[in-house]
Every structure is written in structure tokens, then in C-alpha cells.
mmCIF file of C-alpha atoms in Angstrom:
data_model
loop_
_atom_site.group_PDB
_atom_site.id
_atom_site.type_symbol
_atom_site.label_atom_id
_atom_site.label_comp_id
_atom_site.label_asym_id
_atom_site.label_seq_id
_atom_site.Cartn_x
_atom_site.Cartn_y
_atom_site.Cartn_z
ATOM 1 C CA UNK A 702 109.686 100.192 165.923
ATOM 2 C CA UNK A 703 107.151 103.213 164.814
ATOM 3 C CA UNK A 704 103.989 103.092 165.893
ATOM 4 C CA UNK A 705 100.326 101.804 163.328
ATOM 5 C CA UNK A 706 99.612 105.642 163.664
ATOM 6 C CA UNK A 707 103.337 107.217 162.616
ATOM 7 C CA UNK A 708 103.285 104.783 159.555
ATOM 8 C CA UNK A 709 99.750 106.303 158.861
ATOM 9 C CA UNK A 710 101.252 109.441 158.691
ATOM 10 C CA UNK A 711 103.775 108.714 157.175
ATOM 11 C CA UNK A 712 102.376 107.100 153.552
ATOM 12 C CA UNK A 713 100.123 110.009 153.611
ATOM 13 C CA UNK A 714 103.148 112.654 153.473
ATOM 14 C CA UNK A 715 104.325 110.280 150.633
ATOM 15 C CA UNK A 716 100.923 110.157 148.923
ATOM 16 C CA UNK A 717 100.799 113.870 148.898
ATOM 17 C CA UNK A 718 104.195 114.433 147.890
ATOM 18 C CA UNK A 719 103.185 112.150 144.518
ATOM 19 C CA UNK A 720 99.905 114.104 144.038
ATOM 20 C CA UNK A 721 101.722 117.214 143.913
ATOM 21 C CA UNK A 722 101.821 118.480 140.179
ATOM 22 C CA UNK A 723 104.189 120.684 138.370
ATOM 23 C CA UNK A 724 103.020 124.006 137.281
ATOM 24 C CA UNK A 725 101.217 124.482 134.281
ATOM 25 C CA UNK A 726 102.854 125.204 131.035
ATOM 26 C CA UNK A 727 102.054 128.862 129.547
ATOM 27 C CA UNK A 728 100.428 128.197 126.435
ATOM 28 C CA UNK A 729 102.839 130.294 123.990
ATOM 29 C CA UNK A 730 105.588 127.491 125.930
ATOM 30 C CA UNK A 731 103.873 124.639 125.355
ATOM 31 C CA UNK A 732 103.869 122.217 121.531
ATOM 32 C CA UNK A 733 99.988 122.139 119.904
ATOM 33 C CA UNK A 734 98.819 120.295 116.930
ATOM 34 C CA UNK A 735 97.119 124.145 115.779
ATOM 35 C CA UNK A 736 97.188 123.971 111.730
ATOM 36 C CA UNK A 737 98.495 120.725 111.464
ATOM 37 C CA UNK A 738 94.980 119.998 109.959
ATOM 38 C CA UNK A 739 93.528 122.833 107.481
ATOM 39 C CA UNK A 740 89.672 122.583 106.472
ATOM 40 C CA UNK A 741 89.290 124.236 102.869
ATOM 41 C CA UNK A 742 86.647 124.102 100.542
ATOM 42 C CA UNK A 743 86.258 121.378 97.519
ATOM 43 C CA UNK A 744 84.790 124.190 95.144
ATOM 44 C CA UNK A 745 81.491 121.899 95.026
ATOM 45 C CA UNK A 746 79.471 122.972 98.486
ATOM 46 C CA UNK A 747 81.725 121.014 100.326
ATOM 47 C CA UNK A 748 84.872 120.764 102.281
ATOM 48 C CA UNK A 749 87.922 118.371 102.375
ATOM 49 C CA UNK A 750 90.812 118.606 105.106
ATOM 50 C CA UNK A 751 94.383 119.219 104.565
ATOM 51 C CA UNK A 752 96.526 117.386 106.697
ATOM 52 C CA UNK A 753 100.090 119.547 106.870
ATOM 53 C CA UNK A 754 103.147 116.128 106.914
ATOM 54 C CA UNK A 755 105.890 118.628 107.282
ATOM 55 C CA UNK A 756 107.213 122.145 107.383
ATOM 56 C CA UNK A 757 110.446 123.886 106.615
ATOM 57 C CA UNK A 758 111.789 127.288 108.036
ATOM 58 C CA UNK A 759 115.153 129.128 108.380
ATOM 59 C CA UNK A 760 116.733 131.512 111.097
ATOM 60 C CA UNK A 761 119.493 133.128 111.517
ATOM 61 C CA UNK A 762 121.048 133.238 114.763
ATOM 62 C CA UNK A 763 123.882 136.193 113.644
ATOM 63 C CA UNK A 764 126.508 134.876 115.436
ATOM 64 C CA UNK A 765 129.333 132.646 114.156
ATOM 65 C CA UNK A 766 129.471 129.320 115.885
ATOM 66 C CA UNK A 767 132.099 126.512 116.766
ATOM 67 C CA UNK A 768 130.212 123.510 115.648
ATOM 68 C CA UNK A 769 132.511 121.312 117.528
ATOM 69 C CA UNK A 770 131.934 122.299 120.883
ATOM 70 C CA UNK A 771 128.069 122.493 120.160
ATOM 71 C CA UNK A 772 128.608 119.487 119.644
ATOM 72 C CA UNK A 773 130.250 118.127 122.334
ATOM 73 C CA UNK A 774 128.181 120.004 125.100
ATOM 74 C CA UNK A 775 125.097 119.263 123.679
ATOM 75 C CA UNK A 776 122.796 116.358 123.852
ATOM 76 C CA UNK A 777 120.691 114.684 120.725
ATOM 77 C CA UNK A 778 122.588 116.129 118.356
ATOM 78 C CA UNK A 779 125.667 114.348 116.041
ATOM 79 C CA UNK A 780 128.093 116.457 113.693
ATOM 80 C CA UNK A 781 130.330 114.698 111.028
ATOM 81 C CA UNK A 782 132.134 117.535 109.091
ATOM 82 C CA UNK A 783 133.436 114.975 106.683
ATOM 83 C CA UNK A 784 129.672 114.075 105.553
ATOM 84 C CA UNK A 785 127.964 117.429 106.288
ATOM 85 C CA UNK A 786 128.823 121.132 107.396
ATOM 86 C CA UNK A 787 126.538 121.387 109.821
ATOM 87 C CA UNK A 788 125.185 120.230 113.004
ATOM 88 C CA UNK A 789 122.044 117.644 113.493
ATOM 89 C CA UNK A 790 119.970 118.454 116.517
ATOM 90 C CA UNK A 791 117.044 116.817 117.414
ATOM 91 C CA UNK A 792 114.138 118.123 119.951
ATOM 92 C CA UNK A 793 111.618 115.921 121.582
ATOM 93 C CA UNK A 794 108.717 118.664 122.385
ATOM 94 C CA UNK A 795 108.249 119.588 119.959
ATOM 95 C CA UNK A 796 109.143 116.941 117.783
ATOM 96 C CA UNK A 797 111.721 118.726 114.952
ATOM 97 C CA UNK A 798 114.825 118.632 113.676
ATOM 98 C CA UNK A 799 117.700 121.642 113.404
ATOM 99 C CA UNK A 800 120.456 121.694 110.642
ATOM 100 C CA UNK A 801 122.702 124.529 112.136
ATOM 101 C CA UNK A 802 126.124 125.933 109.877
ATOM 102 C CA UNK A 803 128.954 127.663 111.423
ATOM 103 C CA UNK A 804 127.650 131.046 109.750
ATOM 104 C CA UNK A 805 125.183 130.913 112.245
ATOM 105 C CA UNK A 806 122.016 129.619 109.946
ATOM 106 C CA UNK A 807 119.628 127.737 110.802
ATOM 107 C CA UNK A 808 117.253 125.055 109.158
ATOM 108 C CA UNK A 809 114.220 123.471 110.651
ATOM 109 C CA UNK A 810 111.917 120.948 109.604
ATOM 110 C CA UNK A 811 110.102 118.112 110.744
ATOM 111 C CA UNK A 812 107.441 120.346 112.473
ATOM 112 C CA UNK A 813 103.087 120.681 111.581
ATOM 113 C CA UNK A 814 102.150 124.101 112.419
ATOM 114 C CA UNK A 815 103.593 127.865 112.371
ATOM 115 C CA UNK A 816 103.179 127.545 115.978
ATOM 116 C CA UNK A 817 105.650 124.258 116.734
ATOM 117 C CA UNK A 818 108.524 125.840 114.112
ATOM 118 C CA UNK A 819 108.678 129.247 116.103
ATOM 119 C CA UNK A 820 109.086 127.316 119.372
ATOM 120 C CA UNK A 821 111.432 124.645 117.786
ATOM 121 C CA UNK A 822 113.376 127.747 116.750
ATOM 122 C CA UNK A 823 113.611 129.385 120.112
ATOM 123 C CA UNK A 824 114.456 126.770 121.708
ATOM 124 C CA UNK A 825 116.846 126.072 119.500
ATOM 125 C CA UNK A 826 118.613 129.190 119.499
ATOM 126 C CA UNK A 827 118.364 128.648 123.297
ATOM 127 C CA UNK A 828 119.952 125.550 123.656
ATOM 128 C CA UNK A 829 123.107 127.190 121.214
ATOM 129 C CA UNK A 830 123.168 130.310 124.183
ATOM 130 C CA UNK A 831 123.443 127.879 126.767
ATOM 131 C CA UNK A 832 126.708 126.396 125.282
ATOM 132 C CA UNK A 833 128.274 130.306 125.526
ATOM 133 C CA UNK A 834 127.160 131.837 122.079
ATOM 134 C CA UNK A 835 124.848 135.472 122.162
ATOM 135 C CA UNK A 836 122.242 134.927 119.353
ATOM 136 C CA UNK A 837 120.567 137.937 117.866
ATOM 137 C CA UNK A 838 117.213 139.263 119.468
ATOM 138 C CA UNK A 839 115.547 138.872 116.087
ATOM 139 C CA UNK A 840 116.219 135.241 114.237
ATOM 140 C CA UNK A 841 114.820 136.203 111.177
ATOM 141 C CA UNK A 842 112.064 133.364 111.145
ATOM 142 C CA UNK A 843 110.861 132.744 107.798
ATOM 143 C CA UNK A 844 108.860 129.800 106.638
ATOM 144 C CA UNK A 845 110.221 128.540 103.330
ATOM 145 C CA UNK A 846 107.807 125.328 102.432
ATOM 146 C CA UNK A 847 104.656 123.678 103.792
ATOM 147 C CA UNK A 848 103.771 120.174 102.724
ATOM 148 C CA UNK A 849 100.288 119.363 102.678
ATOM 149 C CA UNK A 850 98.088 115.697 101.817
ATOM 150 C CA UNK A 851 94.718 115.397 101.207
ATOM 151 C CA UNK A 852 92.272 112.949 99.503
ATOM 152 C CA UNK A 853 89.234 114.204 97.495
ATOM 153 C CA UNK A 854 87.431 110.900 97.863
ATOM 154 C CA UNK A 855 86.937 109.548 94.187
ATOM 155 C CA UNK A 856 89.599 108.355 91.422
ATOM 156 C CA UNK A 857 91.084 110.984 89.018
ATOM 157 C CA UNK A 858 91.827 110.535 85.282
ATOM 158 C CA UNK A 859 94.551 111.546 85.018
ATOM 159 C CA UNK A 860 94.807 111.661 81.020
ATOM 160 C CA UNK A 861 92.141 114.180 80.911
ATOM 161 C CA UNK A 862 93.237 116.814 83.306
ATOM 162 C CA UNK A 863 96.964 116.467 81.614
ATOM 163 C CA UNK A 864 95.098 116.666 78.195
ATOM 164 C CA UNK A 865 92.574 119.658 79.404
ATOM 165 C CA UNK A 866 95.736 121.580 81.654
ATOM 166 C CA UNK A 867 98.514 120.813 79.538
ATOM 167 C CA UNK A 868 100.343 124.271 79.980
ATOM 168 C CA UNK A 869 100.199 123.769 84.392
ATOM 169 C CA UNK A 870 100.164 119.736 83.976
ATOM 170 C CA UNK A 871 103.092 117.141 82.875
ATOM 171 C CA UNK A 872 102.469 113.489 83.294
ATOM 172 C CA UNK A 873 104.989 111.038 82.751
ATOM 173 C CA UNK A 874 103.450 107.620 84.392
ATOM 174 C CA UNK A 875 106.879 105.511 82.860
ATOM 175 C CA UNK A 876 108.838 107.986 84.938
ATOM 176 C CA UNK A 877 106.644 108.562 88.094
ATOM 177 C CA UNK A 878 102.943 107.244 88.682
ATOM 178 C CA UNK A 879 101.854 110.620 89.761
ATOM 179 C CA UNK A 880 100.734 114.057 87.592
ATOM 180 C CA UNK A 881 102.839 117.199 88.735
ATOM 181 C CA UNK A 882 100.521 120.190 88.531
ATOM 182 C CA UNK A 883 102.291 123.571 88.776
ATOM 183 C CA UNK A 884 100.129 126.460 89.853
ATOM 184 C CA UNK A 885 101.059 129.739 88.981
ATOM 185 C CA UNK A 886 98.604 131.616 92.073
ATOM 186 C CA UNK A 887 99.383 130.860 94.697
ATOM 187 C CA UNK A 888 102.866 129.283 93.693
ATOM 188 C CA UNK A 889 102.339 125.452 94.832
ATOM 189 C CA UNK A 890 103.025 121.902 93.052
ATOM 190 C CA UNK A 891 100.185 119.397 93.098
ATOM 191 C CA UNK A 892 101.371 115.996 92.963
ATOM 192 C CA UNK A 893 98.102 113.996 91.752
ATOM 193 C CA UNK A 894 97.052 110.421 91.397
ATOM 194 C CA UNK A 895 94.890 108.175 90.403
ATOM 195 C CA UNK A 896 93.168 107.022 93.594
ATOM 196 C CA UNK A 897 91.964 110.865 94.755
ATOM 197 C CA UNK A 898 95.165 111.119 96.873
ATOM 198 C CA UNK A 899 97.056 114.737 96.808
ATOM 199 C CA UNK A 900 100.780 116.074 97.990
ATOM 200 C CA UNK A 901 100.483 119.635 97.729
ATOM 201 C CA UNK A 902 104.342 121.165 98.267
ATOM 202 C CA UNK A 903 105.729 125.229 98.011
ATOM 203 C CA UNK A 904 103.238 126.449 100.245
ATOM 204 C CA UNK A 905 104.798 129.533 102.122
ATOM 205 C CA UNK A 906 101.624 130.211 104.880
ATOM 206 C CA UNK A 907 98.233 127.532 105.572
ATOM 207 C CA UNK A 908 96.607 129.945 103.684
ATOM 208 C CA UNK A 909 98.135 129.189 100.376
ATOM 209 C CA UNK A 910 97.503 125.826 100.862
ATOM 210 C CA UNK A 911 93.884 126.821 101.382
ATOM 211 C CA UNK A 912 93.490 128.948 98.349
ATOM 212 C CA UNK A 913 95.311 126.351 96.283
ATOM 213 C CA UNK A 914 93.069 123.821 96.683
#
């Protein structure tokens, strides 16, 4: 039977062994919410935030793949080729989603900031090396749409701005309860209703979202 003082020692070799933390995360490693939420001015002294729902990009990883063994070596993802010609993969941190073609193309969405798509994409591309493919040093990251939501705070009449913007402005409320608002600089679609509530979609950088509204 041990000893009052051996057990003392030994729950405080266990207690130690649970304090002990992993190392930290470098920063360019790690997922951030960093322009997820973009503060722009309301053009009357104010300001009114822009929450960013969703992001799309593309890579490509120039390589040809074999979707079939990605996807049976690989976790979180499912491939049908009946239903779809290409690969669903899914990461946790951070949260996004990967539609990747036997070309070697890649689509990902699902992320809020510039800084969450590159990672996704990385990651991505290293998750496909892993499995026995070479990717290309360079991916070819572009961002291809930014979806943005806002609310200005007070109801819109929507008749008026249709009647005062016809040329940018079509409103069809049988059809679709909002007004789409194309704007020509930067190129972005406001979707627009009554209550003061805004999707702004066709954003290429946070800036254009910015400058847009």
C-alpha cells in the first residue's frame, strides 16, 4: 500500500501534467473574426457597420486529382459523381467549405474575412498533399464575391428611390419584396427593403463594400 506522502506526490505530477498547455498558435496559423465586421460611413456624419455573412474565392491547385481516393482517405468530406463533379470538404477552424474538381480547381466559401479564406485555402491544398498529390507553390487565390448586411436604422420607401433611380433600380414587390439596386462604381448589387435592412453582394475586396455604401 503507498504511503499519505507518495499519493501526495503523486496527484501533484498529475495536476501538473493537466496544467501543462500546448504551445501557442502563430497568429498567421490561427482563424480571426478580422473584417468580418466593416465600419463605413452613412454619408450623414455618421457611421453604420457592415457585417460580411459570407465570402467566395477560387484556387487552383495545378495538379490533376483522383477525386476518388481524396475521397476515401480523407475525413469530412463526401463525393457523389452522379450528383456533382467535385468533391465536398468541410473544415472546422476555420469554419468553410471546399468544392474541389478533378482539374485541380478549387472553390471556397462559407468564410468572413480575407484572412480565414487564405488559411481555409492552405489548408486545403494541404490536406489534398497529404493524400500524395504536389500542389503548385502559388494557388492563384482570388476572391470572387463578398456578401455583406447592414441596417441603416429607419424604413425606406421604396417607390421613391425606384421612381428617383430608375436607370440603377428595378422593383418588382409581386415577384420579390425587395428593390435590386445595381451600382455601376464599385460594381455591387444592393438588395433593399422596406424595414432599413441591406444585402449588399459582388463585392471583390472590404473596401468595395465600404465605398459602396
Amino acid at each position: 500500500m503507498p504511503s499519505a506522502e507518495e499519493k501526495k506526490k503523486d496527484s501533484e505530477k498529475s495536476s501538473h501534467k493537466c496544467n501543462l498547455k500546448s504551445p501557442p498558435v502563430p497568429p498567421s496559423h490561427a482563424p480571426n473574426l478580422a473584417g468580418s465586421v466593416i465600419e463605413a460611413k452613412d454619408g450623414l456624419g455618421g457611421s453604420n457597420y457592415i457585417r460580411i455573412q459570407n465570402m467566395s474565392c477560387t484556387a487552383n491547385l495545378g495538379v490533376r486529382l483522383d477525386l476518388k481516393r481524396i475521397s476515401l482517405k480523407c475525413r469530412n468530406c463526401e463525393f457523389n459523381p452522379r450528383r456533382f463533379a467535385a468533391v465536398i470538404m468541410r473544415l472546422r477552424e476555420p469554419r468553410a467549405t471546399a468544392l474541389i474538381f478533378g482539374s485541380g480547381k478549387m472553390c471556397v466559401t462559407g468564410v468572413k474575412s480575407t484572412h480565414n479564406a487564405t488559411l481555409a485555402t492552405k489548408r486545403f491544398a494541404y490536406i489534398i498533399e497529404r493524400v500524395g498529390f504536389k500542389p503548385e507553390e502559388h494557388l492563384n487565390f482570388k476572391v470572387q464575391n463578398i456578401v455583406g448586411t447592414t441596417d441603416v436604422g429607419f424604413p425606406i420607401r421604396l417607390e421613391g428611390l425606384v421612381y428617383a433611380h430608375s436607370m440603377y433600380a428595378s422593383f418588382e414587390p409581386e415577384l420579390f419584396p425587395g428593390l435590386i439596386y445595381r451600382m455601376i462604381k464599385p460594381r455591387v448589387v444592393f438588395l433593399i427593403f422596406v424595414s432599413g435592412k441591406l444585402v449588399i453582394t459582388g463585392a471583390r475586396t472590404e473596401g468595395d463594400l465600404k465605398q459602396a455604401f
